[in-house]
Amino acid sequence: KTDLYDEKEYPDVILPNGNVIRTVYTSAIVRIADEIDVASDRNPELLFDTSQLTEERDIVAFGTHKAIRWVDVFKDRIVLNSLPQDDMYREKVEDIAVKIQETLDYCKDVVRKRCDIPFTQEKVEIEYISDEMRQPISKA
Protein backbone atom coordinates (compact mmCIF):
# COMPACT_ATOMS: atom_id res chain seq x y z
CA LYS A 1 0.00 0.00 0.00
CA THR A 2 1.72 3.10 -1.22
CA ASP A 3 1.01 6.71 -0.33
CA LEU A 4 -1.68 7.97 -2.68
CA TYR A 5 -0.80 11.55 -1.73
CA ASP A 6 2.60 11.10 -3.42
CA GLU A 7 2.34 13.10 -6.65
CA LYS A 8 5.54 11.57 -8.02
CA GLU A 9 4.20 8.03 -7.55
CA TYR A 10 0.73 8.95 -8.85
CA PRO A 11 1.14 11.79 -11.34
CA ASP A 12 -1.49 13.18 -13.64
CA VAL A 13 -0.73 12.01 -17.19
CA ILE A 14 -1.59 14.51 -19.90
CA LEU A 15 -2.37 12.87 -23.22
CA PRO A 16 -1.51 14.45 -26.60
CA ASN A 17 -5.19 15.29 -27.12
CA GLY A 18 -5.23 17.26 -23.84
CA ASN A 19 -7.18 14.72 -21.80
CA VAL A 20 -5.80 13.91 -18.37
CA ILE A 21 -5.45 10.50 -16.75
CA ARG A 22 -5.75 10.85 -12.97
CA THR A 23 -3.64 7.88 -11.87
CA VAL A 24 -4.40 8.64 -8.23
CA TYR A 25 -8.14 8.33 -8.88
CA THR A 26 -7.72 4.99 -10.63
CA SER A 27 -5.44 3.78 -7.83
CA ALA A 28 -7.95 4.85 -5.17
CA ILE A 29 -10.71 2.91 -6.94
CA VAL A 30 -8.50 -0.18 -7.11
CA ARG A 31 -7.62 0.15 -3.42
CA ILE A 32 -11.29 0.32 -2.40
CA ALA A 33 -12.19 -2.53 -4.77
CA ASP A 34 -9.51 -4.66 -3.15
CA GLU A 35 -10.89 -3.88 0.32
CA ILE A 36 -14.49 -4.76 -0.59
CA ASP A 37 -13.49 -8.01 -2.30
CA VAL A 38 -14.64 -9.95 0.78
CA ALA A 39 -17.93 -11.52 -0.26
CA SER A 40 -18.52 -15.25 -0.38
CA ASP A 41 -21.06 -15.03 -3.22
CA ARG A 42 -18.31 -14.84 -5.81
CA ASN A 43 -16.64 -18.06 -4.69
CA PRO A 44 -17.86 -21.65 -4.84
CA GLU A 45 -19.09 -22.98 -1.49
CA LEU A 46 -16.36 -25.64 -1.52
CA LEU A 47 -13.73 -22.95 -0.98
CA PHE A 48 -15.19 -22.45 2.49
CA ASP A 49 -14.74 -26.05 3.63
CA THR A 50 -12.76 -25.46 6.80
CA SER A 51 -12.56 -29.13 7.81
CA GLN A 52 -8.96 -29.39 6.56
CA LEU A 53 -7.78 -26.17 8.23
CA THR A 54 -5.77 -26.51 11.43
CA GLU A 55 -4.76 -22.94 12.24
CA GLU A 56 -7.35 -21.01 14.26
CA ARG A 57 -6.60 -17.78 12.37
CA ASP A 58 -7.31 -19.51 9.04
CA ILE A 59 -10.58 -20.95 10.32
CA VAL A 60 -11.66 -17.53 11.60
CA ALA A 61 -10.64 -15.79 8.34
CA PHE A 62 -12.57 -18.25 6.19
CA GLY A 63 -15.59 -18.10 8.50
CA THR A 64 -15.57 -14.33 8.41
CA HIS A 65 -15.48 -14.19 4.62
CA LYS A 66 -18.22 -16.81 4.46
CA ALA A 67 -20.33 -14.61 6.74
CA ILE A 68 -20.17 -11.73 4.24
CA ARG A 69 -22.55 -13.02 1.58
CA TRP A 70 -22.39 -10.12 -0.88
CA VAL A 71 -21.41 -6.46 -1.09
CA ASP A 72 -23.56 -3.71 -2.59
CA VAL A 73 -22.08 -0.40 -3.71
CA PHE A 74 -24.60 2.41 -3.82
CA LYS A 75 -24.12 6.06 -4.71
CA ASP A 76 -23.94 7.09 -1.04
CA ARG A 77 -22.71 3.95 0.78
CA ILE A 78 -21.19 0.49 0.68
CA VAL A 79 -23.20 -2.32 2.29
CA LEU A 80 -21.85 -5.63 3.54
CA ASN A 81 -24.71 -8.15 3.54
CA SER A 82 -23.87 -10.61 6.27
CA LEU A 83 -25.12 -13.83 7.78
CA PRO A 84 -22.60 -14.69 10.53
CA GLN A 85 -22.76 -18.17 12.04
CA ASP A 86 -22.12 -16.83 15.57
CA ASP A 87 -21.22 -13.67 17.49
CA MET A 88 -17.48 -14.14 16.92
CA TYR A 89 -17.99 -13.77 13.17
CA ARG A 90 -20.34 -10.82 13.69
CA GLU A 91 -17.49 -9.04 15.50
CA LYS A 92 -15.02 -9.93 12.73
CA VAL A 93 -17.41 -8.63 10.05
CA GLU A 94 -17.68 -5.40 12.04
CA ASP A 95 -13.86 -5.21 12.12
CA ILE A 96 -13.79 -5.59 8.32
CA ALA A 97 -16.41 -2.84 7.97
CA VAL A 98 -14.23 -0.51 10.06
CA LYS A 99 -11.19 -1.30 7.91
CA ILE A 100 -13.15 -0.65 4.72
CA GLN A 101 -14.45 2.63 6.18
CA GLU A 102 -10.90 3.72 7.00
CA THR A 103 -9.77 2.94 3.45
CA LEU A 104 -12.79 4.74 2.00
CA ASP A 105 -12.13 7.82 4.15
CA TYR A 106 -8.46 7.84 3.15
CA CYS A 107 -9.22 7.48 -0.55
CA LYS A 108 -11.96 10.13 -0.41
CA ASP A 109 -9.55 12.58 1.20
CA VAL A 110 -6.83 11.90 -1.37
CA VAL A 111 -9.25 12.26 -4.26
CA ARG A 112 -10.76 15.43 -2.77
CA LYS A 113 -7.31 16.99 -2.52
CA ARG A 114 -5.86 15.76 -5.81
CA CYS A 115 -8.75 15.40 -8.28
CA ASP A 116 -11.88 17.05 -9.48
CA ILE A 117 -13.85 13.77 -9.54
CA PRO A 118 -15.38 13.05 -6.12
CA PHE A 119 -16.24 9.75 -4.49
CA THR A 120 -19.85 9.87 -3.38
CA GLN A 121 -19.91 6.97 -0.93
CA GLU A 122 -19.81 8.26 2.64
CA LYS A 123 -20.18 5.22 4.85
CA VAL A 124 -19.86 1.48 5.15
CA GLU A 125 -22.83 -0.36 6.62
CA ILE A 126 -23.62 -3.93 7.57
CA GLU A 127 -27.01 -5.47 6.90
CA TYR A 128 -27.64 -8.74 8.68
CA ILE A 129 -29.73 -10.97 6.47
CA SER A 130 -31.82 -14.11 6.70
CA ASP A 131 -30.37 -17.02 4.72
CA GLU A 132 -33.70 -18.31 3.50
CA MET A 133 -35.09 -15.06 2.16
CA ARG A 134 -31.87 -13.10 1.62
CA GLN A 135 -33.75 -10.14 3.10
CA PRO A 136 -32.44 -7.72 5.73
CA ILE A 137 -33.38 -8.68 9.28
CA SER A 138 -31.49 -5.97 11.15
CA LYS A 139 -28.94 -3.23 10.60
CA ALA A 140 -25.78 -2.25 12.44
PDB file of C-alpha atoms in Angstrom:
ATOM      1  CA  LYS A   1       0.000   0.000   0.000  1.00  0.00           C
ATOM      2  CA  THR A   2       1.717   3.096  -1.218  1.00  0.00           C
ATOM      3  CA  ASP A   3       1.009   6.708  -0.331  1.00  0.00           C
ATOM      4  CA  LEU A   4      -1.679   7.974  -2.685  1.00  0.00           C
ATOM      5  CA  TYR A   5      -0.801  11.551  -1.727  1.00  0.00           C
ATOM      6  CA  ASP A   6       2.604  11.103  -3.422  1.00  0.00           C
ATOM      7  CA  GLU A   7       2.335  13.105  -6.651  1.00  0.00           C
ATOM      8  CA  LYS A   8       5.540  11.569  -8.021  1.00  0.00           C
ATOM      9  CA  GLU A   9       4.196   8.026  -7.546  1.00  0.00           C
ATOM     10  CA  TYR A  10       0.732   8.948  -8.853  1.00  0.00           C
ATOM     11  CA  PRO A  11       1.136  11.793 -11.338  1.00  0.00           C
ATOM     12  CA  ASP A  12      -1.491  13.180 -13.645  1.00  0.00           C
ATOM     13  CA  VAL A  13      -0.735  12.013 -17.187  1.00  0.00           C
ATOM     14  CA  ILE A  14      -1.586  14.507 -19.898  1.00  0.00           C
ATOM     15  CA  LEU A  15      -2.367  12.865 -23.223  1.00  0.00           C
ATOM     16  CA  PRO A  16      -1.515  14.447 -26.599  1.00  0.00           C
ATOM     17  CA  ASN A  17      -5.193  15.295 -27.122  1.00  0.00           C
ATOM     18  CA  GLY A  18      -5.225  17.265 -23.842  1.00  0.00           C
ATOM     19  CA  ASN A  19      -7.175  14.720 -21.796  1.00  0.00           C
ATOM     20  CA  VAL A  20      -5.797  13.910 -18.373  1.00  0.00           C
ATOM     21  CA  ILE A  21      -5.453  10.505 -16.755  1.00  0.00           C
ATOM     22  CA  ARG A  22      -5.753  10.850 -12.973  1.00  0.00           C
ATOM     23  CA  THR A  23      -3.643   7.881 -11.873  1.00  0.00           C
ATOM     24  CA  VAL A  24      -4.396   8.641  -8.230  1.00  0.00           C
ATOM     25  CA  TYR A  25      -8.138   8.328  -8.882  1.00  0.00           C
ATOM     26  CA  THR A  26      -7.719   4.990 -10.626  1.00  0.00           C
ATOM     27  CA  SER A  27      -5.443   3.779  -7.830  1.00  0.00           C
ATOM     28  CA  ALA A  28      -7.948   4.850  -5.172  1.00  0.00           C
ATOM     29  CA  ILE A  29     -10.706   2.914  -6.941  1.00  0.00           C
ATOM     30  CA  VAL A  30      -8.496  -0.178  -7.112  1.00  0.00           C
ATOM     31  CA  ARG A  31      -7.623   0.146  -3.425  1.00  0.00           C
ATOM     32  CA  ILE A  32     -11.293   0.325  -2.404  1.00  0.00           C
ATOM     33  CA  ALA A  33     -12.186  -2.525  -4.775  1.00  0.00           C
ATOM     34  CA  ASP A  34      -9.511  -4.657  -3.146  1.00  0.00           C
ATOM     35  CA  GLU A  35     -10.895  -3.879   0.323  1.00  0.00           C
ATOM     36  CA  ILE A  36     -14.488  -4.757  -0.586  1.00  0.00           C
ATOM     37  CA  ASP A  37     -13.494  -8.011  -2.301  1.00  0.00           C
ATOM     38  CA  VAL A  38     -14.636  -9.955   0.775  1.00  0.00           C
ATOM     39  CA  ALA A  39     -17.934 -11.521  -0.259  1.00  0.00           C
ATOM     40  CA  SER A  40     -18.521 -15.249  -0.377  1.00  0.00           C
ATOM     41  CA  ASP A  41     -21.058 -15.033  -3.220  1.00  0.00           C
ATOM     42  CA  ARG A  42     -18.315 -14.837  -5.813  1.00  0.00           C
ATOM     43  CA  ASN A  43     -16.639 -18.061  -4.687  1.00  0.00           C
ATOM     44  CA  PRO A  44     -17.857 -21.652  -4.837  1.00  0.00           C
ATOM     45  CA  GLU A  45     -19.087 -22.976  -1.487  1.00  0.00           C
ATOM     46  CA  LEU A  46     -16.360 -25.641  -1.517  1.00  0.00           C
ATOM     47  CA  LEU A  47     -13.729 -22.950  -0.977  1.00  0.00           C
ATOM     48  CA  PHE A  48     -15.189 -22.448   2.488  1.00  0.00           C
ATOM     49  CA  ASP A  49     -14.742 -26.052   3.629  1.00  0.00           C
ATOM     50  CA  THR A  50     -12.758 -25.461   6.798  1.00  0.00           C
ATOM     51  CA  SER A  51     -12.559 -29.125   7.812  1.00  0.00           C
ATOM     52  CA  GLN A  52      -8.961 -29.386   6.563  1.00  0.00           C
ATOM     53  CA  LEU A  53      -7.783 -26.166   8.231  1.00  0.00           C
ATOM     54  CA  THR A  54      -5.772 -26.513  11.427  1.00  0.00           C
ATOM     55  CA  GLU A  55      -4.760 -22.944  12.245  1.00  0.00           C
ATOM     56  CA  GLU A  56      -7.353 -21.005  14.261  1.00  0.00           C
ATOM     57  CA  ARG A  57      -6.597 -17.778  12.371  1.00  0.00           C
ATOM     58  CA  ASP A  58      -7.312 -19.511   9.037  1.00  0.00           C
ATOM     59  CA  ILE A  59     -10.584 -20.949  10.317  1.00  0.00           C
ATOM     60  CA  VAL A  60     -11.656 -17.526  11.596  1.00  0.00           C
ATOM     61  CA  ALA A  61     -10.636 -15.787   8.344  1.00  0.00           C
ATOM     62  CA  PHE A  62     -12.573 -18.255   6.187  1.00  0.00           C
ATOM     63  CA  GLY A  63     -15.594 -18.103   8.502  1.00  0.00           C
ATOM     64  CA  THR A  64     -15.573 -14.330   8.408  1.00  0.00           C
ATOM     65  CA  HIS A  65     -15.481 -14.193   4.624  1.00  0.00           C
ATOM     66  CA  LYS A  66     -18.221 -16.813   4.456  1.00  0.00           C
ATOM     67  CA  ALA A  67     -20.326 -14.607   6.738  1.00  0.00           C
ATOM     68  CA  ILE A  68     -20.173 -11.726   4.236  1.00  0.00           C
ATOM     69  CA  ARG A  69     -22.550 -13.021   1.583  1.00  0.00           C
ATOM     70  CA  TRP A  70     -22.395 -10.125  -0.876  1.00  0.00           C
ATOM     71  CA  VAL A  71     -21.406  -6.457  -1.093  1.00  0.00           C
ATOM     72  CA  ASP A  72     -23.559  -3.708  -2.595  1.00  0.00           C
ATOM     73  CA  VAL A  73     -22.076  -0.405  -3.715  1.00  0.00           C
ATOM     74  CA  PHE A  74     -24.596   2.410  -3.816  1.00  0.00           C
ATOM     75  CA  LYS A  75     -24.119   6.056  -4.707  1.00  0.00           C
ATOM     76  CA  ASP A  76     -23.936   7.088  -1.041  1.00  0.00           C
ATOM     77  CA  ARG A  77     -22.714   3.949   0.785  1.00  0.00           C
ATOM     78  CA  ILE A  78     -21.192   0.490   0.676  1.00  0.00           C
ATOM     79  CA  VAL A  79     -23.204  -2.317   2.288  1.00  0.00           C
ATOM     80  CA  LEU A  80     -21.850  -5.630   3.536  1.00  0.00           C
ATOM     81  CA  ASN A  81     -24.708  -8.149   3.539  1.00  0.00           C
ATOM     82  CA  SER A  82     -23.869 -10.612   6.270  1.00  0.00           C
ATOM     83  CA  LEU A  83     -25.115 -13.829   7.783  1.00  0.00           C
ATOM     84  CA  PRO A  84     -22.598 -14.695  10.534  1.00  0.00           C
ATOM     85  CA  GLN A  85     -22.759 -18.171  12.037  1.00  0.00           C
ATOM     86  CA  ASP A  86     -22.122 -16.831  15.566  1.00  0.00           C
ATOM     87  CA  ASP A  87     -21.217 -13.671  17.487  1.00  0.00           C
ATOM     88  CA  MET A  88     -17.479 -14.143  16.921  1.00  0.00           C
ATOM     89  CA  TYR A  89     -17.991 -13.770  13.170  1.00  0.00           C
ATOM     90  CA  ARG A  90     -20.337 -10.824  13.688  1.00  0.00           C
ATOM     91  CA  GLU A  91     -17.495  -9.045  15.504  1.00  0.00           C
ATOM     92  CA  LYS A  92     -15.020  -9.928  12.732  1.00  0.00           C
ATOM     93  CA  VAL A  93     -17.406  -8.628  10.052  1.00  0.00           C
ATOM     94  CA  GLU A  94     -17.683  -5.400  12.042  1.00  0.00           C
ATOM     95  CA  ASP A  95     -13.865  -5.206  12.116  1.00  0.00           C
ATOM     96  CA  ILE A  96     -13.792  -5.588   8.324  1.00  0.00           C
ATOM     97  CA  ALA A  97     -16.414  -2.839   7.968  1.00  0.00           C
ATOM     98  CA  VAL A  98     -14.234  -0.512  10.064  1.00  0.00           C
ATOM     99  CA  LYS A  99     -11.193  -1.304   7.910  1.00  0.00           C
ATOM    100  CA  ILE A 100     -13.150  -0.651   4.716  1.00  0.00           C
ATOM    101  CA  GLN A 101     -14.451   2.635   6.177  1.00  0.00           C
ATOM    102  CA  GLU A 102     -10.899   3.724   7.005  1.00  0.00           C
ATOM    103  CA  THR A 103      -9.772   2.944   3.453  1.00  0.00           C
ATOM    104  CA  LEU A 104     -12.793   4.739   1.999  1.00  0.00           C
ATOM    105  CA  ASP A 105     -12.131   7.817   4.153  1.00  0.00           C
ATOM    106  CA  TYR A 106      -8.455   7.841   3.152  1.00  0.00           C
ATOM    107  CA  CYS A 107      -9.222   7.479  -0.554  1.00  0.00           C
ATOM    108  CA  LYS A 108     -11.956  10.127  -0.412  1.00  0.00           C
ATOM    109  CA  ASP A 109      -9.550  12.575   1.202  1.00  0.00           C
ATOM    110  CA  VAL A 110      -6.835  11.900  -1.369  1.00  0.00           C
ATOM    111  CA  VAL A 111      -9.252  12.257  -4.263  1.00  0.00           C
ATOM    112  CA  ARG A 112     -10.762  15.428  -2.773  1.00  0.00           C
ATOM    113  CA  LYS A 113      -7.309  16.985  -2.520  1.00  0.00           C
ATOM    114  CA  ARG A 114      -5.858  15.757  -5.813  1.00  0.00           C
ATOM    115  CA  CYS A 115      -8.749  15.402  -8.283  1.00  0.00           C
ATOM    116  CA  ASP A 116     -11.878  17.051  -9.479  1.00  0.00           C
ATOM    117  CA  ILE A 117     -13.846  13.773  -9.540  1.00  0.00           C
ATOM    118  CA  PRO A 118     -15.382  13.055  -6.122  1.00  0.00           C
ATOM    119  CA  PHE A 119     -16.236   9.753  -4.493  1.00  0.00           C
ATOM    120  CA  THR A 120     -19.850   9.874  -3.376  1.00  0.00           C
ATOM    121  CA  GLN A 121     -19.912   6.967  -0.926  1.00  0.00           C
ATOM    122  CA  GLU A 122     -19.814   8.255   2.637  1.00  0.00           C
ATOM    123  CA  LYS A 123     -20.177   5.220   4.851  1.00  0.00           C
ATOM    124  CA  VAL A 124     -19.857   1.479   5.147  1.00  0.00           C
ATOM    125  CA  GLU A 125     -22.831  -0.355   6.622  1.00  0.00           C
ATOM    126  CA  ILE A 126     -23.622  -3.925   7.568  1.00  0.00           C
ATOM    127  CA  GLU A 127     -27.010  -5.471   6.899  1.00  0.00           C
ATOM    128  CA  TYR A 128     -27.643  -8.743   8.680  1.00  0.00           C
ATOM    129  CA  ILE A 129     -29.735 -10.973   6.470  1.00  0.00           C
ATOM    130  CA  SER A 130     -31.818 -14.110   6.704  1.00  0.00           C
ATOM    131  CA  ASP A 131     -30.369 -17.023   4.724  1.00  0.00           C
ATOM    132  CA  GLU A 132     -33.701 -18.308   3.496  1.00  0.00           C
ATOM    133  CA  MET A 133     -35.090 -15.064   2.155  1.00  0.00           C
ATOM    134  CA  ARG A 134     -31.874 -13.098   1.621  1.00  0.00           C
ATOM    135  CA  GLN A 135     -33.746 -10.141   3.102  1.00  0.00           C
ATOM    136  CA  PRO A 136     -32.444  -7.717   5.728  1.00  0.00           C
ATOM    137  CA  ILE A 137     -33.383  -8.681   9.277  1.00  0.00           C
ATOM    138  CA  SER A 138     -31.489  -5.966  11.148  1.00  0.00           C
ATOM    139  CA  LYS A 139     -28.936  -3.228  10.603  1.00  0.00           C
ATOM    140  CA  ALA A 140     -25.784  -2.255  12.440  1.00  0.00           C
TER     141      ALA A 140
END
